[in-house]
mmCIF file of C-alpha atoms in Angstrom:
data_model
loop_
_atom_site.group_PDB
_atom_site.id
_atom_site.type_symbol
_atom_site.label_atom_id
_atom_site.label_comp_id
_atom_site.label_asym_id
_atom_site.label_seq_id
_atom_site.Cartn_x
_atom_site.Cartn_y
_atom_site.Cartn_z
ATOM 1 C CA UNK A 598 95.924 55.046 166.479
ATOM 2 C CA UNK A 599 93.310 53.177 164.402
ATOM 3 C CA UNK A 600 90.990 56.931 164.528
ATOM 4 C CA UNK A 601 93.856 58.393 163.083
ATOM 5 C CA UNK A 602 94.314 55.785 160.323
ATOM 6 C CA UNK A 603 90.867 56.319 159.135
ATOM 7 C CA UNK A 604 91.363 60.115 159.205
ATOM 8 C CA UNK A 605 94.156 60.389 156.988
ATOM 9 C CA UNK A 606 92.366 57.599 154.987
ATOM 10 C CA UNK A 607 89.104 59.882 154.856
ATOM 11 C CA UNK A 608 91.391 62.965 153.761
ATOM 12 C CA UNK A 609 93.522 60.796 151.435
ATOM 13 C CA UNK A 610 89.781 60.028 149.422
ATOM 14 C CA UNK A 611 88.934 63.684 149.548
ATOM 15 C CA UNK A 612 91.751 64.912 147.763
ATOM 16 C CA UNK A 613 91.921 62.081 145.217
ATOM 17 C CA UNK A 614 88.415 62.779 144.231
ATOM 18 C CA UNK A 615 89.100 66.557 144.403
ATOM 19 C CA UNK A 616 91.890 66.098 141.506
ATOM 20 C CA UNK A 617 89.420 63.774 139.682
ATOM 21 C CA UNK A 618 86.715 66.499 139.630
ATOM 22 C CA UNK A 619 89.778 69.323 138.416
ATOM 23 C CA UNK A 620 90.492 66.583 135.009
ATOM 24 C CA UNK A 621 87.116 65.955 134.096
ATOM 25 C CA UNK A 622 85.911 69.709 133.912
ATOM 26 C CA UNK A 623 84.574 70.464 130.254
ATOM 27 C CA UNK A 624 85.436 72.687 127.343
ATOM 28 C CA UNK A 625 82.856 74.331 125.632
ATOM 29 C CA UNK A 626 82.959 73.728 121.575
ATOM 30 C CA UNK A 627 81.259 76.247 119.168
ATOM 31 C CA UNK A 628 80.653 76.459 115.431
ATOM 32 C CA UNK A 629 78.284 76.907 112.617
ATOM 33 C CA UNK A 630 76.812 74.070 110.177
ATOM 34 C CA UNK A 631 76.350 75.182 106.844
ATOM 35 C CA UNK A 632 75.163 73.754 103.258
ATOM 36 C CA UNK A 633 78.266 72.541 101.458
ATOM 37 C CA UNK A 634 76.756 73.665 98.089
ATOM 38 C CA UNK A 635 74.611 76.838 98.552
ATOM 39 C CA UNK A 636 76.329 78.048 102.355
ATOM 40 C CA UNK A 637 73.342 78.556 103.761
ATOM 41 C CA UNK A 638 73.529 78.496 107.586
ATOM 42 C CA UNK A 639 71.164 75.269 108.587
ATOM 43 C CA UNK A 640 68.780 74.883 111.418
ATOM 44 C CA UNK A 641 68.084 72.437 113.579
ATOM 45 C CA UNK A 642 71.253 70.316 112.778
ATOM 46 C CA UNK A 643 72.147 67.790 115.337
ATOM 47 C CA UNK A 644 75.009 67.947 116.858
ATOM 48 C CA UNK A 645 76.552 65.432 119.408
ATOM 49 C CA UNK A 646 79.127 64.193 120.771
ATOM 50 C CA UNK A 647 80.279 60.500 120.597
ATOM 51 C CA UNK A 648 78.932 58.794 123.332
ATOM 52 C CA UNK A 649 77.682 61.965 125.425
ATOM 53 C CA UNK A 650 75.732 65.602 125.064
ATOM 54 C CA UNK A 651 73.851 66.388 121.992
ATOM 55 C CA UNK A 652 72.292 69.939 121.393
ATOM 56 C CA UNK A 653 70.570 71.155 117.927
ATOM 57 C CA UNK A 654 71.952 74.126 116.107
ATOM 58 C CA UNK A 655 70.091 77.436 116.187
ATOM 59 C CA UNK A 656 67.992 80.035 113.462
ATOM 60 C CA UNK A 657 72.247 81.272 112.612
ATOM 61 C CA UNK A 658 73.024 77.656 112.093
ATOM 62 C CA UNK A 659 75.280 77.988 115.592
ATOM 63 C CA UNK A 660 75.671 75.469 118.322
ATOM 64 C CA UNK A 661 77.516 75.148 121.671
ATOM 65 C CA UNK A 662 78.672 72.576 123.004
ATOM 66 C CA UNK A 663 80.236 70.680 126.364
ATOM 67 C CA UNK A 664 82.946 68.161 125.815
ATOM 68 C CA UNK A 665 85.844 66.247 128.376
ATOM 69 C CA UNK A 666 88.458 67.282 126.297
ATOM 70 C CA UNK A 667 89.287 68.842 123.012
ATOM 71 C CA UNK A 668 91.988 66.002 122.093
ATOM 72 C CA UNK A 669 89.923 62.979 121.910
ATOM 73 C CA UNK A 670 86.127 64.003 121.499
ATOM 74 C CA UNK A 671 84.465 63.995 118.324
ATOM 75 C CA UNK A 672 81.285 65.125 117.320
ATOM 76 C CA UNK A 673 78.324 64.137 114.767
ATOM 77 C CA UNK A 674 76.504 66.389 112.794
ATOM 78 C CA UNK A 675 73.276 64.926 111.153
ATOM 79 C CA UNK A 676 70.281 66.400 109.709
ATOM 80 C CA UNK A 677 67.442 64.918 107.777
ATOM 81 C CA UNK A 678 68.139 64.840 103.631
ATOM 82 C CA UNK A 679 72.116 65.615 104.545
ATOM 83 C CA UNK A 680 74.839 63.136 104.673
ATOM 84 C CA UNK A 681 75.930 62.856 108.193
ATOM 85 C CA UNK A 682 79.467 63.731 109.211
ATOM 86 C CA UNK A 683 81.753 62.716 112.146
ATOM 87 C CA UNK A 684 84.823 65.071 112.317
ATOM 88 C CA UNK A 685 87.637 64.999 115.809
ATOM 89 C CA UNK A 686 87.867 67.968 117.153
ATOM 90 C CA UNK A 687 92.154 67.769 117.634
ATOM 91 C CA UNK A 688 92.154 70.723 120.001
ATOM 92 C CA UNK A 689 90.172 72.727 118.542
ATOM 93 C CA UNK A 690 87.666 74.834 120.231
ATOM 94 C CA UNK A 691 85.742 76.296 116.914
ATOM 95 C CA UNK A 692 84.625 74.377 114.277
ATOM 96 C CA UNK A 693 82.201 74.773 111.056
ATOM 97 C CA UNK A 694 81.106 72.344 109.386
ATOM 98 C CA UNK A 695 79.461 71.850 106.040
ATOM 99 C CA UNK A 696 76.870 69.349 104.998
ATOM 100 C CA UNK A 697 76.309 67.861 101.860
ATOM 101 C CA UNK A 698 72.865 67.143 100.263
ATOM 102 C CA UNK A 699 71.878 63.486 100.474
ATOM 103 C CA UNK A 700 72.004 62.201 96.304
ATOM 104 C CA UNK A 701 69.005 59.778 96.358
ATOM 105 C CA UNK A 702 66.892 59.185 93.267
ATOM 106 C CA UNK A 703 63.391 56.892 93.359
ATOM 107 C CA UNK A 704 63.969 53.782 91.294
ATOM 108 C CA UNK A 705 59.785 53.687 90.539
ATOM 109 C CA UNK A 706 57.351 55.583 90.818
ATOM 110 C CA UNK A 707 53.778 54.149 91.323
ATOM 111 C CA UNK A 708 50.922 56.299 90.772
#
């Protein structure tokens, strides 16, 4: 009696961790990060997702992407003299972004 207890106990863990492993596979997000003001197709743009994978966008300004799910993950794109920018994806598989120029001007200039 108790060996059969700890079989179906034993089989009652597989399968729970089986339908665990079927929720959590990823979807794949793709897009293209461009310049807001001349839409030029940047390089090298980070691109992450909150609190998980990051990857760097390519010579076309394209990146791929794994995320849990397309309802709830957002991603960051940031890339030196650009403001950053957080968008949620909301389902979506595609997105393209476009960065704006960082406005900074030097207050003095010592020479």
């Amino acid at each position: 009696m108790r060996m059969r207890i700890q079989k179906t106990s034993l089989m009652l863990l597989l399968l729970l961790m089986t339908v665990a492993t079927v929720f959590a596979q990823s979807v794949t997000v793709t897009g293209k990060i461009t310049d807001a003001e001349t839409g030029q197709l940047l390089e090298g743009v980070t691109v992450a997702v909150k609190g998980g994978r990051s990857t760097v966008t390519d010579e076309k300004g394209s990146f791929t992407l794994s995320v849990v799910s397309l309802k709830e993950a957002s991603i960051t794109c940031s890339y030196i003299g650009y403001n950053s920018q957080s968008i949620r994806l909301n389902g979506r598989s595609n997105v393209n972004v476009q960065l704006f120029p960082a406005k900074s001007e030097l207050e003095t200039v010592v020479v």
